[in-house]
PDB file of C-alpha atoms in Angstrom:
ATOM      1  CA  MET A   2      56.632 -18.885 -51.154  1.00  0.00           C
ATOM      2  CA  LYS A   3      59.126 -18.235 -48.493  1.00  0.00           C
ATOM      3  CA  LYS A   4      58.098 -14.938 -47.332  1.00  0.00           C
ATOM      4  CA  ARG A   5      55.240 -16.324 -46.465  1.00  0.00           C
ATOM      5  CA  PHE A   6      56.155 -19.087 -43.889  1.00  0.00           C
ATOM      6  CA  GLY A   7      58.518 -16.204 -42.596  1.00  0.00           C
ATOM      7  CA  ILE A   8      55.569 -14.542 -40.902  1.00  0.00           C
ATOM      8  CA  ILE A   9      53.939 -17.471 -39.222  1.00  0.00           C
ATOM      9  CA  PRO A  10      55.617 -16.663 -35.825  1.00  0.00           C
ATOM     10  CA  GLU A  11      54.455 -13.013 -35.842  1.00  0.00           C
ATOM     11  CA  LEU A  12      50.750 -13.858 -36.675  1.00  0.00           C
ATOM     12  CA  PHE A  13      50.505 -16.297 -34.381  1.00  0.00           C
ATOM     13  CA  PHE A  14      51.555 -14.000 -31.410  1.00  0.00           C
ATOM     14  CA  MET A  15      49.290 -11.730 -33.064  1.00  0.00           C
ATOM     15  CA  GLY A  16      46.790 -14.208 -32.870  1.00  0.00           C
ATOM     16  CA  MET A  17      47.273 -15.232 -29.395  1.00  0.00           C
ATOM     17  CA  GLY A  18      47.571 -11.138 -28.957  1.00  0.00           C
ATOM     18  CA  MET A  19      43.948 -10.608 -29.855  1.00  0.00           C
ATOM     19  CA  PHE A  20      42.154 -13.222 -28.413  1.00  0.00           C
ATOM     20  CA  TRP A  21      44.062 -12.061 -25.185  1.00  0.00           C
ATOM     21  CA  THR A  22      42.476  -8.512 -26.044  1.00  0.00           C
ATOM     22  CA  ILE A  23      39.012 -10.013 -26.962  1.00  0.00           C
ATOM     23  CA  GLU A  24      39.100 -12.617 -23.322  1.00  0.00           C
ATOM     24  CA  SER A  25      39.262  -9.180 -21.527  1.00  0.00           C
ATOM     25  CA  TYR A  26      36.848  -7.456 -22.941  1.00  0.00           C
ATOM     26  CA  PHE A  27      34.531 -10.023 -22.068  1.00  0.00           C
ATOM     27  CA  ALA A  28      35.503 -11.087 -18.534  1.00  0.00           C
ATOM     28  CA  LEU A  29      36.097  -7.865 -17.622  1.00  0.00           C
ATOM     29  CA  GLY A  30      34.784  -5.173 -19.374  1.00  0.00           C
ATOM     30  CA  SER A  31      37.889  -3.342 -20.210  1.00  0.00           C
ATOM     31  CA  VAL A  32      39.932  -3.057 -23.311  1.00  0.00           C
ATOM     32  CA  ASN A  33      43.571  -4.510 -22.405  1.00  0.00           C
ATOM     33  CA  TYR A  34      45.792  -1.967 -23.821  1.00  0.00           C
ATOM     34  CA  PHE A  35      49.112  -4.134 -23.122  1.00  0.00           C
ATOM     35  CA  ALA A  36      47.458  -6.709 -25.606  1.00  0.00           C
ATOM     36  CA  LEU A  37      46.821  -4.304 -28.383  1.00  0.00           C
ATOM     37  CA  LEU A  38      50.343  -2.772 -27.971  1.00  0.00           C
ATOM     38  CA  VAL A  39      51.550  -6.198 -28.095  1.00  0.00           C
ATOM     39  CA  THR A  40      49.494  -7.134 -30.992  1.00  0.00           C
ATOM     40  CA  TRP A  41      50.293  -3.524 -32.784  1.00  0.00           C
ATOM     41  CA  LEU A  42      54.015  -4.106 -32.775  1.00  0.00           C
ATOM     42  CA  LEU A  43      54.080  -7.520 -34.020  1.00  0.00           C
ATOM     43  CA  PHE A  44      51.985  -5.594 -36.897  1.00  0.00           C
ATOM     44  CA  LEU A  45      54.436  -3.202 -37.391  1.00  0.00           C
ATOM     45  CA  GLN A  46      57.428  -5.839 -37.276  1.00  0.00           C
ATOM     46  CA  ILE A  47      55.667  -7.943 -39.922  1.00  0.00           C
ATOM     47  CA  PHE A  48      56.177  -4.623 -42.241  1.00  0.00           C
ATOM     48  CA  TYR A  49      59.594  -3.029 -41.768  1.00  0.00           C
ATOM     49  CA  LYS A  50      61.357  -6.503 -40.393  1.00  0.00           C
ATOM     50  CA  ASN A  51      63.263  -4.152 -37.876  1.00  0.00           C
ATOM     51  CA  ARG A  52      66.507  -7.516 -36.307  1.00  0.00           C
ATOM     52  CA  LEU A  53      66.677  -5.656 -33.516  1.00  0.00           C
ATOM     53  CA  ALA A  54      62.838  -5.367 -32.537  1.00  0.00           C
ATOM     54  CA  GLY A  55      62.063  -9.435 -34.159  1.00  0.00           C
ATOM     55  CA  LEU A  56      65.079 -10.455 -31.252  1.00  0.00           C
ATOM     56  CA  ILE A  57      63.460  -8.790 -28.537  1.00  0.00           C
ATOM     57  CA  TYR A  58      60.215  -9.633 -29.369  1.00  0.00           C
ATOM     58  CA  GLY A  59      61.018 -13.279 -29.760  1.00  0.00           C
ATOM     59  CA  THR A  60      63.481 -13.561 -26.949  1.00  0.00           C
ATOM     60  CA  ALA A  61      60.841 -11.513 -25.008  1.00  0.00           C
ATOM     61  CA  LEU A  62      57.211 -13.503 -26.413  1.00  0.00           C
ATOM     62  CA  GLY A  63      59.929 -17.320 -25.791  1.00  0.00           C
ATOM     63  CA  SER A  64      60.278 -16.454 -22.128  1.00  0.00           C
ATOM     64  CA  PHE A  65      57.004 -15.198 -21.065  1.00  0.00           C
ATOM     65  CA  SER A  66      55.570 -18.821 -22.847  1.00  0.00           C
ATOM     66  CA  VAL A  67      57.981 -20.953 -21.190  1.00  0.00           C
ATOM     67  CA  TYR A  68      57.187 -19.464 -17.767  1.00  0.00           C
ATOM     68  CA  MET A  69      53.164 -19.760 -19.012  1.00  0.00           C
ATOM     69  CA  LEU A  70      54.449 -23.036 -19.444  1.00  0.00           C
ATOM     70  CA  LEU A  71      55.395 -23.633 -15.823  1.00  0.00           C
ATOM     71  CA  ALA A  72      52.304 -21.846 -14.447  1.00  0.00           C
ATOM     72  CA  VAL A  73      50.044 -23.973 -16.435  1.00  0.00           C
ATOM     73  CA  THR A  74      52.053 -27.518 -15.557  1.00  0.00           C
ATOM     74  CA  SER A  75      52.254 -26.383 -11.837  1.00  0.00           C
ATOM     75  CA  GLU A  76      48.668 -26.048 -11.139  1.00  0.00           C
ATOM     76  CA  TYR A  77      47.007 -29.366 -12.124  1.00  0.00           C
ATOM     77  CA  HIS A  78      46.838 -30.652  -8.681  1.00  0.00           C
ATOM     78  CA  GLU A  79      45.199 -27.563  -7.873  1.00  0.00           C
ATOM     79  CA  LEU A  80      42.366 -27.802  -9.672  1.00  0.00           C
ATOM     80  CA  GLU A  81      39.561 -30.203  -8.486  1.00  0.00           C
ATOM     81  CA  ALA A  82      37.654 -31.842 -11.363  1.00  0.00           C
ATOM     82  CA  ALA A  83      40.347 -34.730 -12.736  1.00  0.00           C
ATOM     83  CA  SER A  84      39.071 -33.977 -16.247  1.00  0.00           C
ATOM     84  CA  ILE A  85      39.123 -30.378 -16.362  1.00  0.00           C
ATOM     85  CA  ALA A  86      41.942 -30.628 -14.949  1.00  0.00           C
ATOM     86  CA  MET A  87      43.887 -32.705 -17.237  1.00  0.00           C
ATOM     87  CA  ARG A  88      42.206 -30.258 -20.607  1.00  0.00           C
ATOM     88  CA  SER A  89      42.542 -27.625 -19.327  1.00  0.00           C
ATOM     89  CA  THR A  90      47.077 -28.378 -18.201  1.00  0.00           C
ATOM     90  CA  ALA A  91      46.625 -30.323 -21.741  1.00  0.00           C
ATOM     91  CA  LEU A  92      45.461 -27.705 -23.741  1.00  0.00           C
ATOM     92  CA  GLY A  93      47.921 -24.979 -22.310  1.00  0.00           C
ATOM     93  CA  VAL A  94      51.231 -27.013 -22.600  1.00  0.00           C
ATOM     94  CA  VAL A  95      50.383 -27.488 -26.057  1.00  0.00           C
ATOM     95  CA  LEU A  96      49.435 -23.744 -26.928  1.00  0.00           C
ATOM     96  CA  PHE A  97      52.627 -22.388 -24.640  1.00  0.00           C
ATOM     97  CA  SER A  98      54.549 -25.585 -26.224  1.00  0.00           C
ATOM     98  CA  ALA A  99      53.859 -23.906 -30.458  1.00  0.00           C
ATOM     99  CA  ALA A 100      54.606 -20.764 -28.301  1.00  0.00           C
ATOM    100  CA  ILE A 101      57.378 -21.285 -26.939  1.00  0.00           C
ATOM    101  CA  LEU A 102      58.496 -23.268 -30.947  1.00  0.00           C
ATOM    102  CA  MET A 103      57.226 -19.872 -32.877  1.00  0.00           C
ATOM    103  CA  GLY A 104      59.281 -17.806 -30.217  1.00  0.00           C
ATOM    104  CA  ILE A 105      62.760 -20.033 -31.263  1.00  0.00           C
ATOM    105  CA  ALA A 106      61.932 -19.412 -34.595  1.00  0.00           C
ATOM    106  CA  MET A 107      61.215 -16.004 -34.339  1.00  0.00           C
ATOM    107  CA  VAL A 108      65.255 -15.207 -33.164  1.00  0.00           C
ATOM    108  CA  TYR A 109      66.022 -18.024 -35.700  1.00  0.00           C
ATOM    109  CA  LYS A 110      65.089 -15.671 -38.021  1.00  0.00           C
ATOM    110  CA  TYR A 111      66.236 -12.317 -37.331  1.00  0.00           C
ATOM    111  CA  VAL A 112      70.173 -14.399 -35.852  1.00  0.00           C
ATOM    112  CA  ARG A 113      70.111 -15.380 -39.205  1.00  0.00           C
ATOM    113  CA  THR A 114      68.669 -11.539 -41.179  1.00  0.00           C
ATOM    114  CA  LYS A 115      71.497  -9.885 -43.259  1.00  0.00           C
ATOM    115  CA  VAL A 116      71.798  -5.843 -42.829  1.00  0.00           C
ATOM    116  CA  ASN A 117      72.374  -4.314 -45.503  1.00  0.00           C
ATOM    117  CA  TYR A 118      73.352  -0.184 -45.016  1.00  0.00           C
ATOM    118  CA  ASP A 119      72.813   2.445 -47.485  1.00  0.00           C
ATOM    119  CA  GLU A 120      72.943   6.550 -45.920  1.00  0.00           C
ATOM    120  CA  SER A 121      70.313   6.412 -43.588  1.00  0.00           C
ATOM    121  CA  VAL A 122      67.685   3.443 -44.924  1.00  0.00           C
ATOM    122  CA  LEU A 123      68.051   0.185 -43.023  1.00  0.00           C
ATOM    123  CA  THR A 124      66.717  -2.732 -44.941  1.00  0.00           C
ATOM    124  CA  VAL A 125      66.986  -6.004 -43.945  1.00  0.00           C
ATOM    125  CA  THR A 126      67.426  -8.815 -46.656  1.00  0.00           C
ATOM    126  CA  TYR A 127      66.334 -12.899 -46.493  1.00  0.00           C
TER     127      TYR A 127
END
């Protein structure tokens, strides 16, 4: 049960990556390969559980979420309709606050892991 809940941050970011891919395809009519790459790397991370990659992904995605949270809150006054501004700002704050928490959880998970070296095989245990 604990292992199933351990992949929630990766699944959350994979869902955001898939949403980003689909949104880009319908808005621009082209495939967003960067979003697909991020989603694929997180998918591989679920199976291989590389400690260094997990720390890098968690830090990068958490930092990007902080940036996006600041961007969403700074654009509140630029929107003309107050109701649209409140809804989009509230949605952005909730979404990117959750993403920050998932990034922190991902970093915390991979900081706590124990690395076992066995000749040429690198495994991670929890």
